[in-house]
Coordinates of N, CA and C in Angstrom, one line a residue:
X1 N -0.2 -23.5 -7.0 CA 1.2 -22.7 -7.4 C 1.1 -22.7 -8.8
X2 N 0.6 -23.9 -9.5 CA 0.5 -24.1 -10.9 C -0.2 -23.1 -11.6
X3 N -1.4 -22.6 -11.0 CA -2.5 -21.6 -11.3 C -1.7 -20.2 -11.2
X4 N -0.8 -19.9 -10.3 CA -0.2 -18.7 -10.3 C 0.8 -18.8 -11.6
X5 N 1.7 -19.4 -11.8 CA 2.7 -19.7 -12.9 C 1.8 -19.7 -14.1
X6 N 0.7 -20.2 -14.4 CA 0.2 -20.0 -15.7 C -0.4 -18.6 -15.8
X7 N -0.8 -18.0 -14.8 CA -1.2 -16.7 -14.8 C -0.1 -15.6 -15.2
X8 N 1.0 -15.7 -14.8 CA 1.9 -14.9 -14.8 C 2.7 -15.1 -16.0
X9 N 2.5 -16.4 -16.7 CA 3.0 -16.6 -18.2 C 2.1 -16.1 -19.1
X10 N 0.8 -16.3 -19.0 CA -0.2 -15.5 -19.5 C 0.0 -13.9 -19.6
X11 N 0.3 -13.5 -18.6 CA 0.5 -11.9 -18.4 C 1.6 -11.6 -19.2
X12 N 2.5 -12.2 -18.8 CA 4.0 -11.7 -19.5 C 4.0 -11.8 -21.2
X13 N 3.2 -13.1 -21.6 CA 3.2 -13.0 -23.1 C 2.1 -11.9 -23.6
X14 N 1.3 -11.5 -23.0 CA 0.2 -10.4 -23.2 C 1.4 -9.1 -23.4
X15 N 1.9 -8.9 -22.2 CA 3.0 -7.8 -22.5 C 4.1 -7.6 -23.8
X16 N 4.4 -9.1 -23.8 CA 5.5 -9.2 -25.1 C 4.7 -8.9 -26.1
X17 N 3.3 -9.4 -26.5 CA 2.8 -8.9 -27.7 C 2.4 -7.5 -27.8
X18 N 2.3 -6.7 -27.0 CA 2.3 -5.4 -27.1 C 3.4 -4.7 -27.3
X19 N 4.4 -5.1 -26.5 CA 5.7 -4.4 -27.1 C 6.2 -4.7 -28.5
X20 N 5.9 -6.0 -28.8 CA 6.4 -6.2 -30.4 C 5.2 -5.6 -31.2
X21 N 3.8 -5.3 -30.9 CA 3.2 -4.5 -31.9 C 3.6 -3.1 -31.7
X22 N 4.0 -2.6 -30.7 CA 4.5 -1.2 -30.3 C 5.7 -0.8 -31.3
X23 N 6.7 -1.9 -31.4 CA 7.7 -1.9 -32.3 C 7.3 -1.8 -33.8
X24 N 6.4 -2.8 -34.2 CA 6.0 -2.8 -35.6 C 5.3 -1.4 -36.0
X25 N 4.2 -0.9 -35.2 CA 3.8 0.3 -35.6 C 4.5 1.4 -35.4
X26 N 5.7 1.8 -34.9 CA 6.3 2.7 -34.9 C 7.3 2.6 -36.0
X27 N 7.8 1.2 -36.1 CA 8.8 1.7 -37.1 C 8.2 1.6 -38.8
X28 N 7.1 1.3 -38.6 CA 6.0 1.7 -39.8 C 5.7 3.1 -40.0
X29 N 6.0 4.2 -39.1 CA 6.1 5.3 -39.1 C 4.9 6.1 -38.6
X30 N 4.0 5.1 -37.7 CA 2.8 5.7 -37.1 C 3.5 6.0 -35.7
X31 N 3.0 7.4 -35.5 CA 3.4 7.8 -34.3 C 1.7 8.5 -33.7
X32 N 1.7 8.8 -32.3 CA 0.9 9.5 -31.8 C 0.8 11.0 -32.4
X33 N -0.2 11.6 -32.5 CA -0.4 13.0 -32.9 C 0.2 14.1 -31.8
X34 N 0.6 15.3 -31.9 CA 0.6 16.3 -31.1 C 2.1 16.2 -30.5
X35 N 2.1 17.2 -29.2 CA 3.5 17.1 -28.5 C 3.3 16.2 -27.3
X36 N 4.8 15.6 -26.8 CA 4.9 15.0 -25.9 C 5.2 15.5 -24.5
X37 N 5.5 17.1 -24.7 CA 5.9 18.0 -23.7 C 5.6 19.3 -23.9
X38 N 5.6 20.2 -22.9 CA 5.4 21.7 -23.3 C 6.3 22.2 -23.9
X39 N 7.7 21.6 -24.2 CA 8.6 22.4 -24.8 C 8.3 22.3 -26.3
X40 N 7.3 21.6 -26.9 CA 6.9 21.5 -28.0 C 7.5 20.0 -28.9
X41 N 8.2 19.3 -28.3 CA 8.7 18.3 -28.8 C 7.5 17.2 -29.4
X42 N 7.6 16.8 -30.5 CA 6.4 15.8 -31.0 C 7.0 14.4 -30.5
X43 N 5.8 13.7 -30.5 CA 6.1 12.3 -30.5 C 7.1 11.7 -31.5
X44 N 6.8 12.1 -32.7 CA 7.7 11.6 -33.9 C 9.1 12.1 -34.0
X45 N 9.6 13.0 -33.1 CA 10.8 13.4 -32.9 C 11.6 12.6 -32.3
X46 N 11.4 11.8 -31.6 CA 12.3 10.8 -30.9 C 12.2 9.5 -31.8
X47 N 13.5 9.0 -31.6 CA 13.8 7.5 -32.6 C 13.2 6.3 -32.1
X48 N 13.2 5.4 -33.0 CA 12.3 4.1 -32.5 C 13.5 3.5 -31.8
X49 N 12.9 2.4 -30.8 CA 13.6 1.3 -30.5 C 14.4 1.4 -29.3
X50 N 15.6 1.0 -29.2 CA 16.4 1.5 -28.0 C 16.9 2.9 -27.9
X51 N 17.2 3.1 -29.2 CA 17.7 4.6 -29.5 C 16.8 5.5 -28.8
X52 N 15.4 5.2 -28.4 CA 14.5 6.2 -27.7 C 14.8 6.4 -26.1
X53 N 15.9 5.3 -25.9 CA 16.2 5.1 -24.3 C 17.5 5.8 -24.1
X54 N 18.5 5.4 -25.0 CA 19.9 5.8 -24.9 C 20.2 6.7 -26.2
X55 N 21.0 7.4 -26.2 CA 21.5 8.3 -27.3 C 21.3 9.5 -27.3
X56 N 21.8 10.4 -28.3 CA 21.6 12.0 -28.2 C 20.0 12.3 -28.3
X57 N 19.3 11.7 -28.9 CA 18.1 12.1 -29.2 C 16.9 11.3 -28.2
X58 N 17.6 11.0 -27.0 CA 16.5 10.0 -26.3 C 15.8 10.6 -25.6
X59 N 14.7 9.8 -24.9 CA 13.8 10.6 -23.9 C 14.3 11.2 -23.0
X60 N 14.0 12.1 -22.3 CA 14.6 12.7 -21.3 C 14.4 11.8 -19.7
X61 N 15.2 11.9 -18.9 CA 15.3 10.9 -17.8 C 14.0 11.2 -17.0
X62 N 13.6 12.2 -17.1 CA 12.4 12.4 -15.8 C 11.1 11.9 -16.8
X63 N 11.0 11.7 -18.0 CA 10.0 11.1 -18.9 C 10.2 9.4 -18.7
X64 N 11.1 9.1 -18.7 CA 11.8 7.5 -18.7 C 11.3 7.1 -17.1
X65 N 11.5 8.1 -16.1 CA 11.1 7.6 -14.7 C 9.6 7.6 -14.6
X66 N 9.0 8.3 -15.2 CA 7.3 8.6 -15.4 C 6.7 7.3 -15.9
X67 N 7.4 6.7 -17.1 CA 6.8 5.7 -17.9 C 7.0 4.4 -17.0
X68 N 8.3 4.1 -16.2 CA 8.5 3.3 -15.4 C 7.6 3.3 -14.2
X69 N 7.5 4.3 -13.5 CA 6.5 4.3 -12.6 C 5.0 4.1 -12.8
X70 N 4.6 4.6 -14.0 CA 3.4 3.8 -14.5 C 2.8 2.6 -14.6
X71 N 4.2 2.1 -15.0 CA 4.2 0.6 -15.5 C 4.1 -0.1 -14.0
X72 N 5.0 0.3 -13.1 CA 4.7 0.0 -11.7 C 3.4 0.1 -10.9
X73 N 3.0 0.9 -11.2 CA 1.3 1.1 -10.6 C 0.5 0.4 -11.2
X74 N 0.7 0.3 -12.4 CA -0.3 -0.7 -13.1 C -0.3 -2.2 -12.6
X75 N 1.4 -2.4 -12.6 CA 1.5 -4.0 -12.1 C 1.0 -4.3 -10.8
X76 N 1.2 -3.2 -9.8 CA 0.6 -3.3 -8.4 C -0.8 -3.4 -8.1
X77 N -1.5 -2.3 -9.0 CA -2.8 -2.0 -8.5 C -3.8 -2.5 -9.4
X78 N -3.5 -2.5 -10.7 CA -4.6 -2.8 -11.9 C -4.4 -4.3 -12.3
X79 N -3.2 -4.8 -12.6 CA -3.2 -6.3 -13.1 C -2.7 -7.2 -11.8
X80 N -3.8 -7.1 -11.3 CA -3.6 -8.3 -9.9 C -4.3 -9.8 -10.0
X81 N -3.4 -10.4 -9.4 CA -4.2 -11.8 -9.5 C -5.4 -11.9 -8.6
X82 N -6.7 -11.9 -8.9 CA -7.9 -11.6 -7.8 C -8.3 -12.9 -7.8
X83 N -8.3 -13.9 -6.8 CA -9.1 -15.1 -6.6 C -10.4 -14.8 -6.9
X84 N -11.2 -15.9 -7.3 CA -12.8 -15.9 -7.4 C -13.2 -15.4 -8.6

């Protein structure tokens, strides 16, 4: 049981580090090049932080659902606690 808790704590710590790094990078004005969809919206046309999730210029709901589904797939299929 202790090893499982240690594994989960390390995993959550790494995710928190990546989230913090993502905030710092986007707040510095560094965005991915190109468009995020076929409508021509660029990555830098969306606001930073929580404003990207809620508000008038937020990411569309379908895009948010895709992001959450992708994270769920990673959690269940890729980032597994494999014994041995």
